[in-house]
mmCIF file of C-alpha atoms in Angstrom:
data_model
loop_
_atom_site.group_PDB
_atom_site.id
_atom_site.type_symbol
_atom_site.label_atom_id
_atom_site.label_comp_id
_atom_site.label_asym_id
_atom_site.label_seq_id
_atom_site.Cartn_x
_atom_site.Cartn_y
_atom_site.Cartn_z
ATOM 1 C CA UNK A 28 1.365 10.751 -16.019
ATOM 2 C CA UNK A 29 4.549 11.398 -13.785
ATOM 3 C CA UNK A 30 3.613 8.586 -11.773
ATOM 4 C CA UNK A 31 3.048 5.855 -14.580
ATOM 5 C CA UNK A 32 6.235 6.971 -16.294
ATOM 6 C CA UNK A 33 8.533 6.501 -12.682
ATOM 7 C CA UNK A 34 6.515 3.267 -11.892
ATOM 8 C CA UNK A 35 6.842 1.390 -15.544
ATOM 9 C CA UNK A 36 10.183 0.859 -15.650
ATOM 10 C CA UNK A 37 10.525 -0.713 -12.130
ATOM 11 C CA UNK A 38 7.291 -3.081 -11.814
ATOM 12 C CA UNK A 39 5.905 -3.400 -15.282
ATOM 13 C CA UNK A 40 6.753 -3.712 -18.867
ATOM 14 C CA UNK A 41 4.406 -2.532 -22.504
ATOM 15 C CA UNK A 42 3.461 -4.215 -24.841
ATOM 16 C CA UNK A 43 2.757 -3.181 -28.623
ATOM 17 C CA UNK A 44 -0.016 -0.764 -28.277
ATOM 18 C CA UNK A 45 2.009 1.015 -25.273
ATOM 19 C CA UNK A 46 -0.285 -0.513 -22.448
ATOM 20 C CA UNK A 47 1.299 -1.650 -18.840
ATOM 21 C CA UNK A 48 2.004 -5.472 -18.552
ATOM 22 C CA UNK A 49 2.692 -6.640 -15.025
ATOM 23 C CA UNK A 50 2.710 -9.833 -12.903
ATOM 24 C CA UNK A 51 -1.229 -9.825 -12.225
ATOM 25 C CA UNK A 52 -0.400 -12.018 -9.229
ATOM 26 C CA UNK A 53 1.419 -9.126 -7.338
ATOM 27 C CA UNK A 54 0.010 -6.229 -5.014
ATOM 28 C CA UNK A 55 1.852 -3.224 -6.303
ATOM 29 C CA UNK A 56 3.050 -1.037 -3.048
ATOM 30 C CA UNK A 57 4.139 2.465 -3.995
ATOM 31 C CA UNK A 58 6.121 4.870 -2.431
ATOM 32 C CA UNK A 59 5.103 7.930 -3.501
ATOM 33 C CA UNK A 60 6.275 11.559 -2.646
ATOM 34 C CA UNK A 61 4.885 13.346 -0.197
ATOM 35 C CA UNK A 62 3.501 16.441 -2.081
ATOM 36 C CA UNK A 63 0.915 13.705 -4.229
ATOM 37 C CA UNK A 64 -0.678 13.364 -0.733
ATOM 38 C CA UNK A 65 -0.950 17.232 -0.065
ATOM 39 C CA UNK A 66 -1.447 18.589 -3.363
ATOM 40 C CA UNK A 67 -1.948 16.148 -6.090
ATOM 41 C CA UNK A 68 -4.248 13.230 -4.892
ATOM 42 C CA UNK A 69 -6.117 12.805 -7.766
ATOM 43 C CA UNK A 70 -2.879 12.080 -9.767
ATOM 44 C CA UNK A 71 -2.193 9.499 -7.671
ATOM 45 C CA UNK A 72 -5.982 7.927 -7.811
ATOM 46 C CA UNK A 73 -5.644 8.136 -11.206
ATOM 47 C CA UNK A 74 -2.954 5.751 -11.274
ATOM 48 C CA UNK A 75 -4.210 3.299 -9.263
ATOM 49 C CA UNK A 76 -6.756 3.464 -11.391
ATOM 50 C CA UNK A 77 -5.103 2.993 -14.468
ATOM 51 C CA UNK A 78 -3.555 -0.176 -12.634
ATOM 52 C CA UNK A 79 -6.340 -1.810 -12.066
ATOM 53 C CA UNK A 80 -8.529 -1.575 -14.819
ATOM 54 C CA UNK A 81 -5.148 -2.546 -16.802
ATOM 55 C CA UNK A 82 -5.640 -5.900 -14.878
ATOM 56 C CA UNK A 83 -1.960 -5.387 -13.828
ATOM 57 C CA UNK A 84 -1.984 -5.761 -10.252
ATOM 58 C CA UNK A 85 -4.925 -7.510 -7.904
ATOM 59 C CA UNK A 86 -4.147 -4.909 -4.793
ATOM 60 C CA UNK A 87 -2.284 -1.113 -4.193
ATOM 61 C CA UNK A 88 -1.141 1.046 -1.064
ATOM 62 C CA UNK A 89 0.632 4.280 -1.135
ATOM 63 C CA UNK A 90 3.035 5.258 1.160
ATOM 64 C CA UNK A 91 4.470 8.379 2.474
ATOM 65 C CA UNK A 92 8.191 8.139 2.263
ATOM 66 C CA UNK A 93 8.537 10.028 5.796
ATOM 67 C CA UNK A 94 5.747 7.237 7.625
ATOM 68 C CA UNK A 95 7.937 4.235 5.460
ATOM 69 C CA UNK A 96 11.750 5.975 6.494
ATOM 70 C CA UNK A 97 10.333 5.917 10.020
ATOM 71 C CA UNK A 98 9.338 2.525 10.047
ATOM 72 C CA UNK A 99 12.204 1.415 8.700
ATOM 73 C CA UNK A 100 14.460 3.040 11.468
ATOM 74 C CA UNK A 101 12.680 1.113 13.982
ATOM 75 C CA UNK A 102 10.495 4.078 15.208
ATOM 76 C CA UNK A 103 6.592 4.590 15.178
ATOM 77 C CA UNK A 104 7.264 8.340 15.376
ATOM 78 C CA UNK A 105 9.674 10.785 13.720
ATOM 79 C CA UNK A 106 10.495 14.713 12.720
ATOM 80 C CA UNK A 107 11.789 13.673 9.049
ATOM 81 C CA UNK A 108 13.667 15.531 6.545
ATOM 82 C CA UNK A 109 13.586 14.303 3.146
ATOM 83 C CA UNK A 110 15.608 15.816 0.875
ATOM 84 C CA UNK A 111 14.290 14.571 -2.136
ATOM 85 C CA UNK A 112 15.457 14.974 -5.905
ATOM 86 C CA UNK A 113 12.206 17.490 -7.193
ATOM 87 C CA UNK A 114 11.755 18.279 -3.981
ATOM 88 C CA UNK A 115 12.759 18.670 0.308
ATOM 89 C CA UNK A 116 9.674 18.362 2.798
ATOM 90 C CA UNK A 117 9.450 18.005 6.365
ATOM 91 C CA UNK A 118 6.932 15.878 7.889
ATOM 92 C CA UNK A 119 5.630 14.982 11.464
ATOM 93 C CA UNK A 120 5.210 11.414 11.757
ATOM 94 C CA UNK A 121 3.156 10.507 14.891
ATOM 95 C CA UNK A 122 2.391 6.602 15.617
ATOM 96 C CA UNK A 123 2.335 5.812 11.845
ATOM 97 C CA UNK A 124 0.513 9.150 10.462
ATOM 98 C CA UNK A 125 1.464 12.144 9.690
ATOM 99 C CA UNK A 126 0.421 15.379 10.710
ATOM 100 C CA UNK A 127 -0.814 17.541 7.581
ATOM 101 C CA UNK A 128 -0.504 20.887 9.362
ATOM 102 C CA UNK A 129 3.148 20.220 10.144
ATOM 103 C CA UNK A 130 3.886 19.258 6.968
ATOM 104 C CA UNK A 131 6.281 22.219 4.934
ATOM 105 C CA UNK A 132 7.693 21.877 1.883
ATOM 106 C CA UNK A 133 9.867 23.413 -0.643
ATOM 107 C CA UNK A 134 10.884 23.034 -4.777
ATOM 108 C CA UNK A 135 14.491 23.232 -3.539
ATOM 109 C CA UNK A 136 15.385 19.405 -3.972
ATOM 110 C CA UNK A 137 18.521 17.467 -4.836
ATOM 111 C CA UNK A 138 18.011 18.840 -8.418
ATOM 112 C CA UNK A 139 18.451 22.215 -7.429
ATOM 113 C CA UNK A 140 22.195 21.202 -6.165
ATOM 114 C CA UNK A 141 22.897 18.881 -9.007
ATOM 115 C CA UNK A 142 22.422 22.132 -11.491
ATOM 116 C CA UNK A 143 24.754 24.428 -8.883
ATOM 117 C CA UNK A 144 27.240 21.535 -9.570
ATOM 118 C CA UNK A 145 26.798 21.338 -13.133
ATOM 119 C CA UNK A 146 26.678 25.510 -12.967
ATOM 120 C CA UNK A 147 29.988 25.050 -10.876
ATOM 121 C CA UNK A 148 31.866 23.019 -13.215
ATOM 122 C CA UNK A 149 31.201 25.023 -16.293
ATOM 123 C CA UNK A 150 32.903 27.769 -14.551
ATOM 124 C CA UNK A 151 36.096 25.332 -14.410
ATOM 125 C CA UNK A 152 35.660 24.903 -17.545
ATOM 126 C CA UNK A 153 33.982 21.779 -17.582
ATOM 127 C CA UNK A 154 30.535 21.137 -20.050
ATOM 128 C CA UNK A 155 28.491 18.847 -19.717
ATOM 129 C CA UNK A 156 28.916 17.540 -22.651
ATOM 130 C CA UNK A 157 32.191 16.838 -21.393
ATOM 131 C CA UNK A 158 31.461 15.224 -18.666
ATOM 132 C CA UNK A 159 29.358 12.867 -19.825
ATOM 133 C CA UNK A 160 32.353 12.431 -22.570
ATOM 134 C CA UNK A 161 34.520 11.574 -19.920
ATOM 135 C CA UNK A 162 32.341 9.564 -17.794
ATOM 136 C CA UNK A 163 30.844 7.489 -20.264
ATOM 137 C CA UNK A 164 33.275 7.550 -23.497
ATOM 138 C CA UNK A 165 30.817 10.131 -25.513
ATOM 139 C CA UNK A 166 28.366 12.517 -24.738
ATOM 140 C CA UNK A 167 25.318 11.160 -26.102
ATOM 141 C CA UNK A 168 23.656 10.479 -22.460
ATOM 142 C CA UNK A 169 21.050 12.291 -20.939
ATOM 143 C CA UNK A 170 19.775 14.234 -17.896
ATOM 144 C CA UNK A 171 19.341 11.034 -15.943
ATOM 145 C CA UNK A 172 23.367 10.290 -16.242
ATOM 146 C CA UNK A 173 23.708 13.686 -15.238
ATOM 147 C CA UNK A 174 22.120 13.241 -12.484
ATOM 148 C CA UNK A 175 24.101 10.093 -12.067
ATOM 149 C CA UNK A 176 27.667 11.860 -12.003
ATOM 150 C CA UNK A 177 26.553 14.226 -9.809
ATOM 151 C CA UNK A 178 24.799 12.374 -7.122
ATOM 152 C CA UNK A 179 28.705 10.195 -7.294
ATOM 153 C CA UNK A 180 30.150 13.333 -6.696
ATOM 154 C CA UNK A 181 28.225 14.186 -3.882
ATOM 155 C CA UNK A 182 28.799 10.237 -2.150
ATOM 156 C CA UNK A 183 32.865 10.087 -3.027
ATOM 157 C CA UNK A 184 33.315 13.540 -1.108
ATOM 158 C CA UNK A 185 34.682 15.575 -4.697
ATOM 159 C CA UNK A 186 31.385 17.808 -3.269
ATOM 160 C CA UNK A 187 30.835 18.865 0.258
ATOM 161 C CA UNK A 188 28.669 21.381 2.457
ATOM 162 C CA UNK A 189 30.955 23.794 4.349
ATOM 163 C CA UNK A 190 29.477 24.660 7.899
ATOM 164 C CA UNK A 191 30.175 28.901 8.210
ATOM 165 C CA UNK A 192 32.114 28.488 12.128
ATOM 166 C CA UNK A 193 35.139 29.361 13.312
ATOM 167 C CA UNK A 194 36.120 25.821 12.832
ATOM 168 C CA UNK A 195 36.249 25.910 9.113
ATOM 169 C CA UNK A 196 37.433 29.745 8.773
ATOM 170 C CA UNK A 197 41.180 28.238 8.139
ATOM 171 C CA UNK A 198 40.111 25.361 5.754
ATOM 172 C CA UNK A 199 38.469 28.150 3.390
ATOM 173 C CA UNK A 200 42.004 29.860 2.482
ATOM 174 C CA UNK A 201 43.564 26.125 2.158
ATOM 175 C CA UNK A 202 43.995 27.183 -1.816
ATOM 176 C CA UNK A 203 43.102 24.959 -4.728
ATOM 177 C CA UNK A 204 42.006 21.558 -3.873
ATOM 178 C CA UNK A 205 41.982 18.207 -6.195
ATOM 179 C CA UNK A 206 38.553 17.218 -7.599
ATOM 180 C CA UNK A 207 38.820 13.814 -9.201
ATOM 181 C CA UNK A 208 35.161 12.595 -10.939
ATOM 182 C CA UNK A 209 36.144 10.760 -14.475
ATOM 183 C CA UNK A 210 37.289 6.834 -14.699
ATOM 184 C CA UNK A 211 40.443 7.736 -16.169
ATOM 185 C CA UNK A 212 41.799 10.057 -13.412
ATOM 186 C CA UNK A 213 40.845 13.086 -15.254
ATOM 187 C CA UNK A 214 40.561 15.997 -12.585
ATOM 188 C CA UNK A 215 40.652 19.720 -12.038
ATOM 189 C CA UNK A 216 40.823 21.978 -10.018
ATOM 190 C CA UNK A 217 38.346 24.255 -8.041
ATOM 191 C CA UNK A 218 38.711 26.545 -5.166
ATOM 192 C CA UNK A 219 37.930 25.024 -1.664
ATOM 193 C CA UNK A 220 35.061 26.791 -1.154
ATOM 194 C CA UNK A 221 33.449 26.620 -4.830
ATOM 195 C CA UNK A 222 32.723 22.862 -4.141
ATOM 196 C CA UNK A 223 30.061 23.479 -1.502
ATOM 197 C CA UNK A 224 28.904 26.036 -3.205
ATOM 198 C CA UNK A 225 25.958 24.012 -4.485
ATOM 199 C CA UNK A 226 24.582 23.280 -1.520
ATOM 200 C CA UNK A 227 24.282 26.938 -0.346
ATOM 201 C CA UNK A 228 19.989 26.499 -2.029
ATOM 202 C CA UNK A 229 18.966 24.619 0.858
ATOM 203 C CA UNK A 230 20.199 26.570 3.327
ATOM 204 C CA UNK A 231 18.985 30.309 2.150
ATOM 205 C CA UNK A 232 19.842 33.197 4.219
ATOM 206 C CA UNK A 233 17.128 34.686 2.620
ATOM 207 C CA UNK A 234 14.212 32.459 1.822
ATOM 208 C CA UNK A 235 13.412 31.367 5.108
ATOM 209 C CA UNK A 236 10.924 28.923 3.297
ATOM 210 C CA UNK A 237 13.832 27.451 1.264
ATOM 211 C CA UNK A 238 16.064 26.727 4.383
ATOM 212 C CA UNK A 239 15.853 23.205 5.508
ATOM 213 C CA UNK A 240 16.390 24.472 8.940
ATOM 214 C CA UNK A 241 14.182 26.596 9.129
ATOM 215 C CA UNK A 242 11.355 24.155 7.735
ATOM 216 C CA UNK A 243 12.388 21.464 10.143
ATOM 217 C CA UNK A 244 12.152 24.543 13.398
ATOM 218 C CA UNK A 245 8.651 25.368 11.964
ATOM 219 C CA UNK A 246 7.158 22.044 11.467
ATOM 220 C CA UNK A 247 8.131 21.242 15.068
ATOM 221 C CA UNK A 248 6.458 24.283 16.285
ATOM 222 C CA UNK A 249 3.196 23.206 14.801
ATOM 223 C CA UNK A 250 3.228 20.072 17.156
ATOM 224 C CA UNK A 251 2.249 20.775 20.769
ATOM 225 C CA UNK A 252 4.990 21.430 23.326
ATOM 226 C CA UNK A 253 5.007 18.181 24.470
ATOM 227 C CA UNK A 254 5.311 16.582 21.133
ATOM 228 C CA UNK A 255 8.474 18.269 20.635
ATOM 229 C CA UNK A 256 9.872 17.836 24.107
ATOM 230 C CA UNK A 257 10.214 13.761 22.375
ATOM 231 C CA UNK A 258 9.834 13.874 18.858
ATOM 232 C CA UNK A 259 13.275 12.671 17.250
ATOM 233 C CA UNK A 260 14.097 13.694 14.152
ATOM 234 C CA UNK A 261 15.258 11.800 10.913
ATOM 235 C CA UNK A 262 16.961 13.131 7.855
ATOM 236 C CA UNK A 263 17.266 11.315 4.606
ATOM 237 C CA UNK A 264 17.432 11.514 1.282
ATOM 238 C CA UNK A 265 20.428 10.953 -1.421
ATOM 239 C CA UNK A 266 21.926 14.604 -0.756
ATOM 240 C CA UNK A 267 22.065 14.307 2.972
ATOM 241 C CA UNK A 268 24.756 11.725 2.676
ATOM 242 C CA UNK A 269 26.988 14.872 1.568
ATOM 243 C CA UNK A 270 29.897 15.357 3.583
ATOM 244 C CA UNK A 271 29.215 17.727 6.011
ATOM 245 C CA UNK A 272 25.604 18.229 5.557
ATOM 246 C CA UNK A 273 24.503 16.999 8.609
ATOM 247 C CA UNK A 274 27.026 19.595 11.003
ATOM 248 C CA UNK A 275 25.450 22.183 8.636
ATOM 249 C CA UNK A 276 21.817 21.356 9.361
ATOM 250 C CA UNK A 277 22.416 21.617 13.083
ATOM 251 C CA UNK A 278 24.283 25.125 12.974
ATOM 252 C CA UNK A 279 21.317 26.017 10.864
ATOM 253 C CA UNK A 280 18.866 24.549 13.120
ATOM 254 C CA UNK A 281 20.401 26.486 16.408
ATOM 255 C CA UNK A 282 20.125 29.683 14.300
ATOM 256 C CA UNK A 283 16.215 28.823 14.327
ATOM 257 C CA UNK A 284 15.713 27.137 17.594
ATOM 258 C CA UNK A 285 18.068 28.412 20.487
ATOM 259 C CA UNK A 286 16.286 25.391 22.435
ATOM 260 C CA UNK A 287 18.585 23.112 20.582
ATOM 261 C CA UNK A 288 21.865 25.635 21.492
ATOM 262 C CA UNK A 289 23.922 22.878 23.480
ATOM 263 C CA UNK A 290 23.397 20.265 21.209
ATOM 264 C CA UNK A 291 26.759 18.750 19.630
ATOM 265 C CA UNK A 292 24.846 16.399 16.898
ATOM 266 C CA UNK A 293 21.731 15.146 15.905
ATOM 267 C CA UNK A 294 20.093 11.720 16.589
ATOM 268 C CA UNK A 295 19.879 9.553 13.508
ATOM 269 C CA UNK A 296 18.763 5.804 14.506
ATOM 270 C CA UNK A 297 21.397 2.696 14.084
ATOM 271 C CA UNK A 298 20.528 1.400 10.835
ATOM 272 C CA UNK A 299 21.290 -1.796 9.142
ATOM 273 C CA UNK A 300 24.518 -1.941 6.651
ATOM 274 C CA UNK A 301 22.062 -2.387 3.538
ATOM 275 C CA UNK A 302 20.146 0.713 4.352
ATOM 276 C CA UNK A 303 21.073 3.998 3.703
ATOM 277 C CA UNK A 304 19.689 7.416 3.849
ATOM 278 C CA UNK A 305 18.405 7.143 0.037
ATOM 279 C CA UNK A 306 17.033 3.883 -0.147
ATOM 280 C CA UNK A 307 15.022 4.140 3.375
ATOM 281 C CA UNK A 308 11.853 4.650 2.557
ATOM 282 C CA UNK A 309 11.838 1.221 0.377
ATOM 283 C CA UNK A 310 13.213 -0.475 3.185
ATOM 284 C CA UNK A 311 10.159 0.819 5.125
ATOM 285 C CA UNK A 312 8.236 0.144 2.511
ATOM 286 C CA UNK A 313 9.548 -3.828 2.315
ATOM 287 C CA UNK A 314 9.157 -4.127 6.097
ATOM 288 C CA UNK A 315 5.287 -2.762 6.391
ATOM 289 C CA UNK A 316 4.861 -4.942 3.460
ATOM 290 C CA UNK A 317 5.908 -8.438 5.473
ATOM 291 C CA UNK A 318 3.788 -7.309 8.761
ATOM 292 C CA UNK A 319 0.423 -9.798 8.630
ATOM 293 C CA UNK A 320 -0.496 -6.230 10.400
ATOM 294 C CA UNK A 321 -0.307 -4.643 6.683
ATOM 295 C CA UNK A 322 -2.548 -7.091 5.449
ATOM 296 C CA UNK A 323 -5.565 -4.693 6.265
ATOM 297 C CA UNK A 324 -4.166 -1.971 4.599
ATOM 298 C CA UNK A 325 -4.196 -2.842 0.557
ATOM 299 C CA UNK A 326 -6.501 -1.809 -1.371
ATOM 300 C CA UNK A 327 -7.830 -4.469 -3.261
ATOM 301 C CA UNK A 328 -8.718 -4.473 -7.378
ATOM 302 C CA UNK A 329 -12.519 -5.919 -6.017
ATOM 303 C CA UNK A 330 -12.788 -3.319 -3.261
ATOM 304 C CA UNK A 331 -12.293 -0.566 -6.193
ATOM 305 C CA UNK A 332 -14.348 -1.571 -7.959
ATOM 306 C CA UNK A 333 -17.409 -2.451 -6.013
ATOM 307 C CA UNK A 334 -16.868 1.409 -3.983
ATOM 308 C CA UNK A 335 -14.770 3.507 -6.251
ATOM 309 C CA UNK A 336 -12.248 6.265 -6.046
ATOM 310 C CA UNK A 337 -13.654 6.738 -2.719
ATOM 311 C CA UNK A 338 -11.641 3.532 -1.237
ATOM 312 C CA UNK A 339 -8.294 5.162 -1.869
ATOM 313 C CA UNK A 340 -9.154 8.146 -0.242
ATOM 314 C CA UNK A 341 -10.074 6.531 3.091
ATOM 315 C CA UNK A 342 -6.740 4.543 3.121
#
């Protein structure tokens, strides 16, 4: 399955007959995306149950990457925007759990831009093949170092989401700007606004249901009114690291919610240096894991066994 495949690399090895081989010592804590929880649970109780009767772990718990990113930026309760690679979803964390009916969800996902990139560069005059060729010395790589170049792109600011205000009016007519991607100082050249044009999916004038925005607005209006008086919000995910994204997002969001028309930014929480808005759901993750509070929480190969599937529902 999906989840075997993404989880064998990190935690486990095979051996000759293609079975998982793991440290049997080790609880096995997975962060797995929200739309397994929603739409998909047997997958993942499949795959716990593959793990134990593998013998490869003793104990498992599944976490929702918008309950672990909250956690992890120091709050019991969050409005969070993941803008994951298959996927963006916005969840309403409230003291630790989150609220199903709030949840919304889209396919739009950080794959979506990485092909309007791709899509982008082809129009230069750039193949993939030839940017892997550049990159990497030939072009025998895959999807994965693709994905790789792209998400770099995004980070080192060669990529960038334009916000549609008066502000930027004058930068859109600044001619031909500079994109430099390879290791050898290979570049070319693309129109201003052509490199945000990737990022134009998540924010559809049309789709309602495909605008980030407009998820966020709609998942907060499921919540009571007092909820949302409080309820901060969190964004994270890989793409929202983006220049620009985040001034997008709010223009977006006043478009949706005119209660949020005087606001000049929005609230993300102080995080460490080692975090960042990718890799904050494992931090979550590694802090629930060292609370004695967690303890309660795994699910253990003996509980499985003596009452079944019906173990990992409850949890």
């Amino acid at each position: 399955s999906e989840l075997t495949q993404s989880a064998a690399p990190i935690a486990f090895s095979r051996d000759a007959a293609g079975r998982l081989v793991g440290a049997p010592q080790l609880p096995f804590h997975f962060v797995v995306p929200e739309h397994y929880f929603a739409q998909n649970k047997s997958a993942l109780i499949s795959f716990a149950s593959i793990l134990f009767e593998s013998g490869c772990c003793p104990a498992f718990y599944a976490s929702r990457p918008s309950v672990v990113s909250t956690l992890a930026s120091g709050r019991a309760s969050s409005l969070v925007l993941d803008v994951g690679h298959a996927s963006s979803t916005v969840s309403a964390v409230l003291e630790g759990s989150v609220v199903q009916s709030a949840v919304r969800s889209t396919a739009i996902g950080g794959h979506t831009v990485n092909e309007s990139i791709l899509k982008v560069l082809e129009s230069a005059g750039i193949s993939a093949n030839q940017l892997l060729a550049d990159c990497y010395g030939h072009a025998g790589h895959g999807p994965d170092h693709l994905t790789d170049i792209c998400h770099a792109m995004k980070l080192r600011g060669d990529m960038h989401v334009t916000c549609p205000s008066a502000a930027d009016t004058p930068a859109l007519s600044s001619g031909l700007a500079h994109m430099y991607f390879a290791p050898d100082g290979h570049s070319i050249k693309l129109p201003y606004e052509a490199r945000s044009i990737p990022f134009e999916c998540l924010f559809s004038q049309n789709q309602p249901n495909e605008n980030v925005a407009a998820m966020l607005t709609e998942s907060k209006k499921a919540l009571s009114v007092d909820v949302q008086a409080w309820l901060p919000q969190l964004v994270i995910g890989g793409t929202t690291a983006t220049s620009g994204f985040h001034d997008r997002l709010l223009y977006e969001i006043k478009r949706f919610d005119m209660t949020l028309s005087g606001c000049t930014k929005l609230p993300q929480p102080t995080m460490s240096s080692h975090m960042s808005l990718a890799t904050l759901p494992w931090h979550g993750a590694a802090l629930a894991c060292s609370s004695s509070a967690f303890v309660g929480l795994w699910v253990t190969k003996e509980e499985f066994a003596e009452e079944g599937e019906g173990v990992l529902r409850d949890r």
